[in-house]
Amino acid sequence: SAVEQTPFTGRFDAVNSGQPRVRVVEMHKSFGPVEVLKGIDLEIANGEVIAIIGPSGSGKSTLLRCLNRLEEVTKGHVYIDDDDITAPKTNLDKVRQRIGMVFQHFNLFPHMTVLENVTLAPREIKGTSKEAANTRGEELLRRVGLDHLMDRRPSQLSGGQKQRVAIARALAMDPEIMLFDEATSALDPEMVGEVLQVIRDLAKSGMTMALVTHEMGFAREVADRVVFMAEGKIVETGTPDELFGNPKESRTQDFLGKVL
Ligand code: ADP
Ligand code: MG
């Protein structure tokens, strides 16, 4: 059908597709004796944007990190389409090509230019030619509004600009799914908007995304679904209107009472 042939099918698929893009089944994660994820079940549809909110220490970052195997799950499974990426023989480079991640701290390479930061992984990991990587890199930097700064070093950029480079760098691997862990938390307030705009554009393009955020207004605006976590569990999931407007669980109500 026309829908299946469109590369970015976006919301239509998110609502209509039966097959989830990401499926987390009975996931547990312990650090030593401490269990920080206590049985997580979560599905993300193709083109869906989910926002994960919850108190500090509730396991949001650990959950995201388990999704692209920056952490190993203790029990349970993560499937992308039909592939169990928690299976022992999984190629981690492939997993991280499929799932891009953007962190609070951008970790750009200081000795490289902006363009070199963006093209490094495609060249080294995918074997993309320098020319092709540069063309794609420039295109992505244009998309985040930074093509005019591609020859600068990270130290010459503002925090918001650095984070936009980090997003372009993640996109350069052509991921199917993007994870954002508090991508705006380390930024000065006046730089938050430009980064949220890039994430918003990505959501509109139909990218499947999970974002951990403290920006409740943004979560409400951009997410198809909001997941509230506390103490290593998903307490409640709903549409933004349901979860922010009419939270059912007392723990959700308490949390929103403090942050809204
Ligand atoms: P959040 O992102 O919601 O603030 P985290 O996932 O970072 O929560 O942390 C959940 C819990 O796991 C916290 O108690 C934290 O101290 C603990 N934790 C996270 N990473 C590690 C680690 N590498 N080793 C030990 N404990 C960790
Ligand atoms: Mg965190």
PDB file of C-alpha atoms and ligand atoms in Angstrom:
ATOM      1  CA  SER A   1       0.000   0.000   0.000  1.00  0.00           C
ATOM      2  CA  ALA A   2       0.989   3.649  -0.272  1.00  0.00           C
ATOM      3  CA  VAL A   3       1.504   3.796   3.466  1.00  0.00           C
ATOM      4  CA  GLU A   4       4.003   0.953   3.495  1.00  0.00           C
ATOM      5  CA  GLN A   5       6.013   2.544   0.690  1.00  0.00           C
ATOM      6  CA  THR A   6       6.412   5.872   2.449  1.00  0.00           C
ATOM      7  CA  PRO A   7       9.670   6.027   4.392  1.00  0.00           C
ATOM      8  CA  PHE A   8       8.295   8.297   7.099  1.00  0.00           C
ATOM      9  CA  THR A   9       4.776   7.151   7.812  1.00  0.00           C
ATOM     10  CA  GLY A  10       4.527   8.888  11.146  1.00  0.00           C
ATOM     11  CA  ARG A  11       1.393   9.181  13.179  1.00  0.00           C
ATOM     12  CA  PHE A  12      -0.786   7.149  10.834  1.00  0.00           C
ATOM     13  CA  ASP A  13       1.338   4.071  11.442  1.00  0.00           C
ATOM     14  CA  ALA A  14       1.689   4.773  15.119  1.00  0.00           C
ATOM     15  CA  VAL A  15      -2.037   4.557  15.483  1.00  0.00           C
ATOM     16  CA  ASN A  16      -2.704   1.784  13.005  1.00  0.00           C
ATOM     17  CA  SER A  17       0.244  -0.580  12.927  1.00  0.00           C
ATOM     18  CA  GLY A  18      -0.302  -3.803  14.816  1.00  0.00           C
ATOM     19  CA  GLN A  19       3.390  -4.609  15.088  1.00  0.00           C
ATOM     20  CA  PRO A  20       5.315  -2.551  17.642  1.00  0.00           C
ATOM     21  CA  ARG A  21       8.708  -1.193  16.642  1.00  0.00           C
ATOM     22  CA  VAL A  22      10.144  -1.722  20.099  1.00  0.00           C
ATOM     23  CA  ARG A  23       8.900  -4.275  22.598  1.00  0.00           C
ATOM     24  CA  VAL A  24      10.238  -4.485  26.126  1.00  0.00           C
ATOM     25  CA  VAL A  25       9.164  -7.648  27.916  1.00  0.00           C
ATOM     26  CA  GLU A  26       9.505  -8.233  31.672  1.00  0.00           C
ATOM     27  CA  MET A  27      12.728  -6.278  31.857  1.00  0.00           C
ATOM     28  CA  HIS A  28      14.662  -6.295  35.097  1.00  0.00           C
ATOM     29  CA  LYS A  29      17.960  -4.577  35.800  1.00  0.00           C
ATOM     30  CA  SER A  30      20.053  -4.846  38.931  1.00  0.00           C
ATOM     31  CA  PHE A  31      23.298  -3.176  39.868  1.00  0.00           C
ATOM     32  CA  GLY A  32      24.820  -5.645  42.312  1.00  0.00           C
ATOM     33  CA  PRO A  33      22.149  -6.403  44.873  1.00  0.00           C
ATOM     34  CA  VAL A  34      20.038  -3.375  44.007  1.00  0.00           C
ATOM     35  CA  GLU A  35      17.220  -3.910  41.556  1.00  0.00           C
ATOM     36  CA  VAL A  36      16.554  -0.609  39.768  1.00  0.00           C
ATOM     37  CA  LEU A  37      14.180  -1.861  37.051  1.00  0.00           C
ATOM     38  CA  LYS A  38      11.555  -4.177  38.472  1.00  0.00           C
ATOM     39  CA  GLY A  39       9.729  -5.645  35.525  1.00  0.00           C
ATOM     40  CA  ILE A  40       9.198  -3.183  32.678  1.00  0.00           C
ATOM     41  CA  ASP A  41       6.760  -3.952  29.859  1.00  0.00           C
ATOM     42  CA  LEU A  42       6.575  -1.327  27.154  1.00  0.00           C
ATOM     43  CA  GLU A  43       5.803  -1.121  23.466  1.00  0.00           C
ATOM     44  CA  ILE A  44       6.611   1.701  21.079  1.00  0.00           C
ATOM     45  CA  ALA A  45       4.781   1.756  17.770  1.00  0.00           C
ATOM     46  CA  ASN A  46       6.422   2.741  14.513  1.00  0.00           C
ATOM     47  CA  GLY A  47       6.569   6.534  14.345  1.00  0.00           C
ATOM     48  CA  GLU A  48       5.383   6.900  17.909  1.00  0.00           C
ATOM     49  CA  VAL A  49       6.884   9.407  20.336  1.00  0.00           C
ATOM     50  CA  ILE A  50       6.809   8.451  23.988  1.00  0.00           C
ATOM     51  CA  ALA A  51       7.872  10.702  26.824  1.00  0.00           C
ATOM     52  CA  ILE A  52       9.146   9.077  30.003  1.00  0.00           C
ATOM     53  CA  ILE A  53       8.755  11.146  33.136  1.00  0.00           C
ATOM     54  CA  GLY A  54       9.247  10.458  36.820  1.00  0.00           C
ATOM     55  CA  PRO A  55      11.288  11.348  39.882  1.00  0.00           C
ATOM     56  CA  SER A  56      15.055  11.331  39.902  1.00  0.00           C
ATOM     57  CA  GLY A  57      16.386   7.819  40.553  1.00  0.00           C
ATOM     58  CA  SER A  58      13.262   6.065  39.278  1.00  0.00           C
ATOM     59  CA  GLY A  59      15.210   4.251  36.528  1.00  0.00           C
ATOM     60  CA  LYS A  60      14.446   6.357  33.444  1.00  0.00           C
ATOM     61  CA  SER A  61      18.055   6.576  32.232  1.00  0.00           C
ATOM     62  CA  THR A  62      18.690   2.910  32.988  1.00  0.00           C
ATOM     63  CA  LEU A  63      15.643   1.970  30.937  1.00  0.00           C
ATOM     64  CA  LEU A  64      16.868   3.990  27.931  1.00  0.00           C
ATOM     65  CA  ARG A  65      20.384   2.596  28.292  1.00  0.00           C
ATOM     66  CA  CYS A  66      19.039  -0.975  28.317  1.00  0.00           C
ATOM     67  CA  LEU A  67      17.176  -0.234  25.077  1.00  0.00           C
ATOM     68  CA  ASN A  68      20.424   0.157  23.158  1.00  0.00           C
ATOM     69  CA  ARG A  69      22.510  -2.144  25.339  1.00  0.00           C
ATOM     70  CA  LEU A  70      24.650   0.469  26.982  1.00  0.00           C
ATOM     71  CA  GLU A  71      23.512  -1.586  29.980  1.00  0.00           C
ATOM     72  CA  GLU A  72      22.862  -5.310  29.984  1.00  0.00           C
ATOM     73  CA  VAL A  73      19.440  -6.349  31.248  1.00  0.00           C
ATOM     74  CA  THR A  74      19.448  -8.769  34.167  1.00  0.00           C
ATOM     75  CA  LYS A  75      16.248 -10.456  33.019  1.00  0.00           C
ATOM     76  CA  GLY A  76      13.763  -9.994  30.218  1.00  0.00           C
ATOM     77  CA  HIS A  77      13.994  -9.024  26.570  1.00  0.00           C
ATOM     78  CA  VAL A  78      14.074  -6.079  24.227  1.00  0.00           C
ATOM     79  CA  TYR A  79      12.852  -6.630  20.693  1.00  0.00           C
ATOM     80  CA  ILE A  80      13.268  -4.289  17.759  1.00  0.00           C
ATOM     81  CA  ASP A  81      10.763  -5.491  15.221  1.00  0.00           C
ATOM     82  CA  ASP A  82      11.317  -9.247  15.577  1.00  0.00           C
ATOM     83  CA  ASP A  83      14.964  -9.101  16.619  1.00  0.00           C
ATOM     84  CA  ASP A  84      15.770  -9.887  20.234  1.00  0.00           C
ATOM     85  CA  ILE A  85      18.592  -7.416  20.812  1.00  0.00           C
ATOM     86  CA  THR A  86      19.179  -8.833  24.301  1.00  0.00           C
ATOM     87  CA  ALA A  87      20.205 -12.171  22.750  1.00  0.00           C
ATOM     88  CA  PRO A  88      23.844 -13.013  23.565  1.00  0.00           C
ATOM     89  CA  LYS A  89      25.133 -13.028  19.977  1.00  0.00           C
ATOM     90  CA  THR A  90      23.692  -9.646  19.108  1.00  0.00           C
ATOM     91  CA  ASN A  91      26.033  -7.321  17.191  1.00  0.00           C
ATOM     92  CA  LEU A  92      26.179  -4.234  19.386  1.00  0.00           C
ATOM     93  CA  ASP A  93      27.404  -1.957  16.598  1.00  0.00           C
ATOM     94  CA  LYS A  94      24.293  -2.890  14.605  1.00  0.00           C
ATOM     95  CA  VAL A  95      22.018  -2.275  17.588  1.00  0.00           C
ATOM     96  CA  ARG A  96      23.497   1.176  18.108  1.00  0.00           C
ATOM     97  CA  GLN A  97      23.163   1.947  14.415  1.00  0.00           C
ATOM     98  CA  ARG A  98      19.479   1.172  14.678  1.00  0.00           C
ATOM     99  CA  ILE A  99      18.957   3.071  17.925  1.00  0.00           C
ATOM    100  CA  GLY A 100      20.586   6.487  18.229  1.00  0.00           C
ATOM    101  CA  MET A 101      20.952   8.151  21.600  1.00  0.00           C
ATOM    102  CA  VAL A 102      21.424  11.722  22.742  1.00  0.00           C
ATOM    103  CA  PHE A 103      22.528  12.425  26.297  1.00  0.00           C
ATOM    104  CA  GLN A 104      22.409  15.347  28.675  1.00  0.00           C
ATOM    105  CA  HIS A 105      26.131  15.882  28.094  1.00  0.00           C
ATOM    106  CA  PHE A 106      27.041  15.923  24.455  1.00  0.00           C
ATOM    107  CA  ASN A 107      30.554  14.402  24.540  1.00  0.00           C
ATOM    108  CA  LEU A 108      31.676  15.842  21.215  1.00  0.00           C
ATOM    109  CA  PHE A 109      35.294  15.227  20.258  1.00  0.00           C
ATOM    110  CA  PRO A 110      37.029  18.531  21.043  1.00  0.00           C
ATOM    111  CA  HIS A 111      39.894  18.114  18.559  1.00  0.00           C
ATOM    112  CA  MET A 112      37.566  17.553  15.596  1.00  0.00           C
ATOM    113  CA  THR A 113      35.462  19.984  13.625  1.00  0.00           C
ATOM    114  CA  VAL A 114      31.690  19.902  13.807  1.00  0.00           C
ATOM    115  CA  LEU A 115      31.488  18.111  10.460  1.00  0.00           C
ATOM    116  CA  GLU A 116      34.148  15.589  11.494  1.00  0.00           C
ATOM    117  CA  ASN A 117      32.197  14.843  14.666  1.00  0.00           C
ATOM    118  CA  VAL A 118      29.116  14.096  12.579  1.00  0.00           C
ATOM    119  CA  THR A 119      30.880  11.990   9.933  1.00  0.00           C
ATOM    120  CA  LEU A 120      33.188   9.961  12.176  1.00  0.00           C
ATOM    121  CA  ALA A 121      30.848   7.072  13.040  1.00  0.00           C
ATOM    122  CA  PRO A 122      29.462   6.543   9.521  1.00  0.00           C
ATOM    123  CA  ARG A 123      33.008   6.426   8.187  1.00  0.00           C
ATOM    124  CA  GLU A 124      34.504   4.246  10.905  1.00  0.00           C
ATOM    125  CA  ILE A 125      31.598   1.934  11.695  1.00  0.00           C
ATOM    126  CA  LYS A 126      29.613   1.828   8.471  1.00  0.00           C
ATOM    127  CA  GLY A 127      32.549   2.301   6.100  1.00  0.00           C
ATOM    128  CA  THR A 128      30.842   5.204   4.341  1.00  0.00           C
ATOM    129  CA  SER A 129      33.169   7.085   1.979  1.00  0.00           C
ATOM    130  CA  LYS A 130      34.445  10.485   3.097  1.00  0.00           C
ATOM    131  CA  GLU A 131      32.596  12.195   0.276  1.00  0.00           C
ATOM    132  CA  ALA A 132      29.256  10.522   0.974  1.00  0.00           C
ATOM    133  CA  ALA A 133      29.619  11.029   4.729  1.00  0.00           C
ATOM    134  CA  ASN A 134      30.389  14.729   4.194  1.00  0.00           C
ATOM    135  CA  THR A 135      27.402  15.218   1.905  1.00  0.00           C
ATOM    136  CA  ARG A 136      25.068  13.552   4.396  1.00  0.00           C
ATOM    137  CA  GLY A 137      26.734  15.347   7.319  1.00  0.00           C
ATOM    138  CA  GLU A 138      26.233  18.745   5.715  1.00  0.00           C
ATOM    139  CA  GLU A 139      22.624  17.894   4.999  1.00  0.00           C
ATOM    140  CA  LEU A 140      22.023  16.921   8.637  1.00  0.00           C
ATOM    141  CA  LEU A 141      23.803  20.021   9.904  1.00  0.00           C
ATOM    142  CA  ARG A 142      21.552  22.078   7.643  1.00  0.00           C
ATOM    143  CA  ARG A 143      18.577  20.291   9.150  1.00  0.00           C
ATOM    144  CA  VAL A 144      19.619  21.344  12.667  1.00  0.00           C
ATOM    145  CA  GLY A 145      20.509  24.850  11.451  1.00  0.00           C
ATOM    146  CA  LEU A 146      24.283  24.574  11.825  1.00  0.00           C
ATOM    147  CA  ASP A 147      25.719  24.010   8.364  1.00  0.00           C
ATOM    148  CA  HIS A 148      27.367  27.459   8.562  1.00  0.00           C
ATOM    149  CA  LEU A 149      29.387  26.268  11.579  1.00  0.00           C
ATOM    150  CA  MET A 150      30.576  22.923  10.245  1.00  0.00           C
ATOM    151  CA  ASP A 151      34.279  23.870  10.253  1.00  0.00           C
ATOM    152  CA  ARG A 152      34.262  25.115  13.842  1.00  0.00           C
ATOM    153  CA  ARG A 153      35.485  23.192  16.878  1.00  0.00           C
ATOM    154  CA  PRO A 154      33.000  22.285  19.597  1.00  0.00           C
ATOM    155  CA  SER A 155      34.657  24.758  22.010  1.00  0.00           C
ATOM    156  CA  GLN A 156      33.559  27.582  19.687  1.00  0.00           C
ATOM    157  CA  LEU A 157      29.885  26.627  19.975  1.00  0.00           C
ATOM    158  CA  SER A 158      27.209  27.407  22.536  1.00  0.00           C
ATOM    159  CA  GLY A 159      25.650  24.604  24.578  1.00  0.00           C
ATOM    160  CA  GLY A 160      22.538  24.562  22.430  1.00  0.00           C
ATOM    161  CA  GLN A 161      24.614  24.399  19.266  1.00  0.00           C
ATOM    162  CA  LYS A 162      26.696  21.538  20.692  1.00  0.00           C
ATOM    163  CA  GLN A 163      23.582  19.576  21.530  1.00  0.00           C
ATOM    164  CA  ARG A 164      22.239  20.123  18.008  1.00  0.00           C
ATOM    165  CA  VAL A 165      25.534  18.758  16.654  1.00  0.00           C
ATOM    166  CA  ALA A 166      25.121  15.751  18.951  1.00  0.00           C
ATOM    167  CA  ILE A 167      21.657  15.162  17.477  1.00  0.00           C
ATOM    168  CA  ALA A 168      23.007  15.448  13.923  1.00  0.00           C
ATOM    169  CA  ARG A 169      25.771  13.032  14.868  1.00  0.00           C
ATOM    170  CA  ALA A 170      23.238  10.468  16.104  1.00  0.00           C
ATOM    171  CA  LEU A 171      21.135  10.918  12.961  1.00  0.00           C
ATOM    172  CA  ALA A 172      24.175  10.377  10.741  1.00  0.00           C
ATOM    173  CA  MET A 173      23.925   6.637  11.416  1.00  0.00           C
ATOM    174  CA  ASP A 174      20.387   6.660   9.969  1.00  0.00           C
ATOM    175  CA  PRO A 175      18.834   5.193  13.089  1.00  0.00           C
ATOM    176  CA  GLU A 176      15.326   3.756  13.086  1.00  0.00           C
ATOM    177  CA  ILE A 177      14.746   4.868  16.648  1.00  0.00           C
ATOM    178  CA  MET A 178      16.049   7.821  18.648  1.00  0.00           C
ATOM    179  CA  LEU A 179      16.420   8.016  22.417  1.00  0.00           C
ATOM    180  CA  PHE A 180      16.849  11.330  24.227  1.00  0.00           C
ATOM    181  CA  ASP A 181      17.918  11.368  27.869  1.00  0.00           C
ATOM    182  CA  GLU A 182      17.265  14.823  29.295  1.00  0.00           C
ATOM    183  CA  ALA A 183      18.774  16.403  26.221  1.00  0.00           C
ATOM    184  CA  THR A 184      18.055  19.927  27.469  1.00  0.00           C
ATOM    185  CA  SER A 185      18.802  19.567  31.192  1.00  0.00           C
ATOM    186  CA  ALA A 186      22.381  20.805  31.028  1.00  0.00           C
ATOM    187  CA  LEU A 187      21.551  23.835  28.878  1.00  0.00           C
ATOM    188  CA  ASP A 188      21.153  27.447  29.851  1.00  0.00           C
ATOM    189  CA  PRO A 189      17.446  28.294  29.671  1.00  0.00           C
ATOM    190  CA  GLU A 190      17.776  30.476  26.589  1.00  0.00           C
ATOM    191  CA  MET A 191      19.172  27.521  24.633  1.00  0.00           C
ATOM    192  CA  VAL A 192      16.503  24.985  25.502  1.00  0.00           C
ATOM    193  CA  GLY A 193      14.089  26.175  22.820  1.00  0.00           C
ATOM    194  CA  GLU A 194      16.387  25.637  19.842  1.00  0.00           C
ATOM    195  CA  VAL A 195      17.085  22.039  20.891  1.00  0.00           C
ATOM    196  CA  LEU A 196      13.423  21.287  21.566  1.00  0.00           C
ATOM    197  CA  GLN A 197      12.650  22.636  18.098  1.00  0.00           C
ATOM    198  CA  VAL A 198      15.015  20.112  16.516  1.00  0.00           C
ATOM    199  CA  ILE A 199      13.425  17.276  18.530  1.00  0.00           C
ATOM    200  CA  ARG A 200       9.960  18.538  17.586  1.00  0.00           C
ATOM    201  CA  ASP A 201      10.892  18.532  13.864  1.00  0.00           C
ATOM    202  CA  LEU A 202      12.206  15.003  14.211  1.00  0.00           C
ATOM    203  CA  ALA A 203       8.958  13.873  15.828  1.00  0.00           C
ATOM    204  CA  LYS A 204       7.006  15.436  12.965  1.00  0.00           C
ATOM    205  CA  SER A 205       9.183  13.622  10.426  1.00  0.00           C
ATOM    206  CA  GLY A 206       7.852  10.332  11.812  1.00  0.00           C
ATOM    207  CA  MET A 207      10.905   9.184  13.758  1.00  0.00           C
ATOM    208  CA  THR A 208      10.156   6.609  16.446  1.00  0.00           C
ATOM    209  CA  MET A 209      11.388   8.168  19.678  1.00  0.00           C
ATOM    210  CA  ALA A 210      11.572   7.764  23.429  1.00  0.00           C
ATOM    211  CA  LEU A 211      12.459  10.858  25.385  1.00  0.00           C
ATOM    212  CA  VAL A 212      13.163  11.272  29.051  1.00  0.00           C
ATOM    213  CA  THR A 213      12.429  14.861  29.905  1.00  0.00           C
ATOM    214  CA  HIS A 214      11.764  17.294  32.704  1.00  0.00           C
ATOM    215  CA  GLU A 215      10.067  19.632  30.252  1.00  0.00           C
ATOM    216  CA  MET A 216       6.463  18.737  31.034  1.00  0.00           C
ATOM    217  CA  GLY A 217       5.006  21.246  28.580  1.00  0.00           C
ATOM    218  CA  PHE A 218       7.134  19.791  25.829  1.00  0.00           C
ATOM    219  CA  ALA A 219       6.218  16.207  26.760  1.00  0.00           C
ATOM    220  CA  ARG A 220       2.573  17.156  26.619  1.00  0.00           C
ATOM    221  CA  GLU A 221       2.953  18.816  23.236  1.00  0.00           C
ATOM    222  CA  VAL A 222       5.178  16.371  21.399  1.00  0.00           C
ATOM    223  CA  ALA A 223       4.439  12.920  22.842  1.00  0.00           C
ATOM    224  CA  ASP A 224       1.808  10.507  21.606  1.00  0.00           C
ATOM    225  CA  ARG A 225       2.026   8.728  24.928  1.00  0.00           C
ATOM    226  CA  VAL A 226       3.468   9.576  28.314  1.00  0.00           C
ATOM    227  CA  VAL A 227       4.937   6.964  30.644  1.00  0.00           C
ATOM    228  CA  PHE A 228       5.246   7.762  34.343  1.00  0.00           C
ATOM    229  CA  MET A 229       7.909   5.777  36.210  1.00  0.00           C
ATOM    230  CA  ALA A 230       8.601   5.513  39.920  1.00  0.00           C
ATOM    231  CA  GLU A 231      10.901   3.182  41.839  1.00  0.00           C
ATOM    232  CA  GLY A 232      11.837   1.060  38.862  1.00  0.00           C
ATOM    233  CA  LYS A 233       8.325   0.448  37.579  1.00  0.00           C
ATOM    234  CA  ILE A 234       5.929   1.949  35.106  1.00  0.00           C
ATOM    235  CA  VAL A 235       3.175   3.304  37.294  1.00  0.00           C
ATOM    236  CA  GLU A 236       0.903   4.730  34.642  1.00  0.00           C
ATOM    237  CA  THR A 237       0.779   5.276  30.877  1.00  0.00           C
ATOM    238  CA  GLY A 238      -1.600   7.438  28.913  1.00  0.00           C
ATOM    239  CA  THR A 239      -2.055  10.054  26.277  1.00  0.00           C
ATOM    240  CA  PRO A 240      -0.707  13.455  27.347  1.00  0.00           C
ATOM    241  CA  ASP A 241      -4.252  14.641  28.043  1.00  0.00           C
ATOM    242  CA  GLU A 242      -5.016  11.584  30.161  1.00  0.00           C
ATOM    243  CA  LEU A 243      -1.780  11.554  32.084  1.00  0.00           C
ATOM    244  CA  PHE A 244      -1.415  15.280  32.706  1.00  0.00           C
ATOM    245  CA  GLY A 245      -5.107  16.135  32.765  1.00  0.00           C
ATOM    246  CA  ASN A 246      -6.511  13.201  34.657  1.00  0.00           C
ATOM    247  CA  PRO A 247      -3.800  11.061  36.287  1.00  0.00           C
ATOM    248  CA  LYS A 248      -5.277   7.951  37.880  1.00  0.00           C
ATOM    249  CA  GLU A 249      -2.562   6.837  40.287  1.00  0.00           C
ATOM    250  CA  SER A 250      -1.844   8.758  43.463  1.00  0.00           C
ATOM    251  CA  ARG A 251       1.914   8.590  42.818  1.00  0.00           C
ATOM    252  CA  THR A 252       1.407  10.218  39.432  1.00  0.00           C
ATOM    253  CA  GLN A 253      -0.786  12.878  41.005  1.00  0.00           C
ATOM    254  CA  ASP A 254       1.815  13.575  43.708  1.00  0.00           C
ATOM    255  CA  PHE A 255       4.636  13.878  41.189  1.00  0.00           C
ATOM    256  CA  LEU A 256       2.692  16.148  38.846  1.00  0.00           C
ATOM    257  CA  GLY A 257       1.583  18.222  41.820  1.00  0.00           C
ATOM    258  CA  LYS A 258       5.244  18.943  42.546  1.00  0.00           C
ATOM    259  CA  VAL A 259       6.478  19.625  39.029  1.00  0.00           C
ATOM    260  CA  LEU A 260       3.580  21.369  37.278  1.00  0.00           C
TER     261      LEU A 260
HETATM  262  P1  ADP B   1      16.750   8.361  36.636  1.00  0.00           P
HETATM  263  O1  ADP B   1      17.312   8.495  35.271  1.00  0.00           O
HETATM  264  O2  ADP B   1      15.269   8.126  36.651  1.00  0.00           O
HETATM  265  O3  ADP B   1      17.136   9.503  37.542  1.00  0.00           O
HETATM  266  P2  ADP B   1      18.644   6.188  36.887  1.00  0.00           P
HETATM  267  O4  ADP B   1      18.241   5.180  35.875  1.00  0.00           O
HETATM  268  O5  ADP B   1      19.789   7.066  36.557  1.00  0.00           O
HETATM  269  O6  ADP B   1      17.362   7.045  37.304  1.00  0.00           O
HETATM  270  O7  ADP B   1      18.975   5.461  38.243  1.00  0.00           O
HETATM  271  C1  ADP B   1      18.119   4.523  38.862  1.00  0.00           C
HETATM  272  C2  ADP B   1      18.816   3.955  40.083  1.00  0.00           C
HETATM  273  O8  ADP B   1      19.898   3.141  39.641  1.00  0.00           O
HETATM  274  C3  ADP B   1      19.408   5.003  41.000  1.00  0.00           C
HETATM  275  O9  ADP B   1      19.214   4.581  42.324  1.00  0.00           O
HETATM  276  C4  ADP B   1      20.869   4.998  40.630  1.00  0.00           C
HETATM  277  O10 ADP B   1      21.661   5.371  41.717  1.00  0.00           O
HETATM  278  C5  ADP B   1      21.099   3.554  40.245  1.00  0.00           C
HETATM  279  N1  ADP B   1      22.171   3.390  39.250  1.00  0.00           N
HETATM  280  C6  ADP B   1      22.166   3.875  37.995  1.00  0.00           C
HETATM  281  N2  ADP B   1      23.285   3.523  37.341  1.00  0.00           N
HETATM  282  C7  ADP B   1      24.009   2.777  38.198  1.00  0.00           C
HETATM  283  C8  ADP B   1      25.270   2.105  38.131  1.00  0.00           C
HETATM  284  N3  ADP B   1      26.007   2.119  37.007  1.00  0.00           N
HETATM  285  N4  ADP B   1      25.687   1.447  39.226  1.00  0.00           N
HETATM  286  C9  ADP B   1      24.954   1.413  40.351  1.00  0.00           C
HETATM  287  N5  ADP B   1      23.758   2.010  40.497  1.00  0.00           N
HETATM  288  C10 ADP B   1      23.291   2.697  39.443  1.00  0.00           C
HETATM  289 MG    MG B   2      18.373  10.026  34.369  1.00  0.00          MG
END
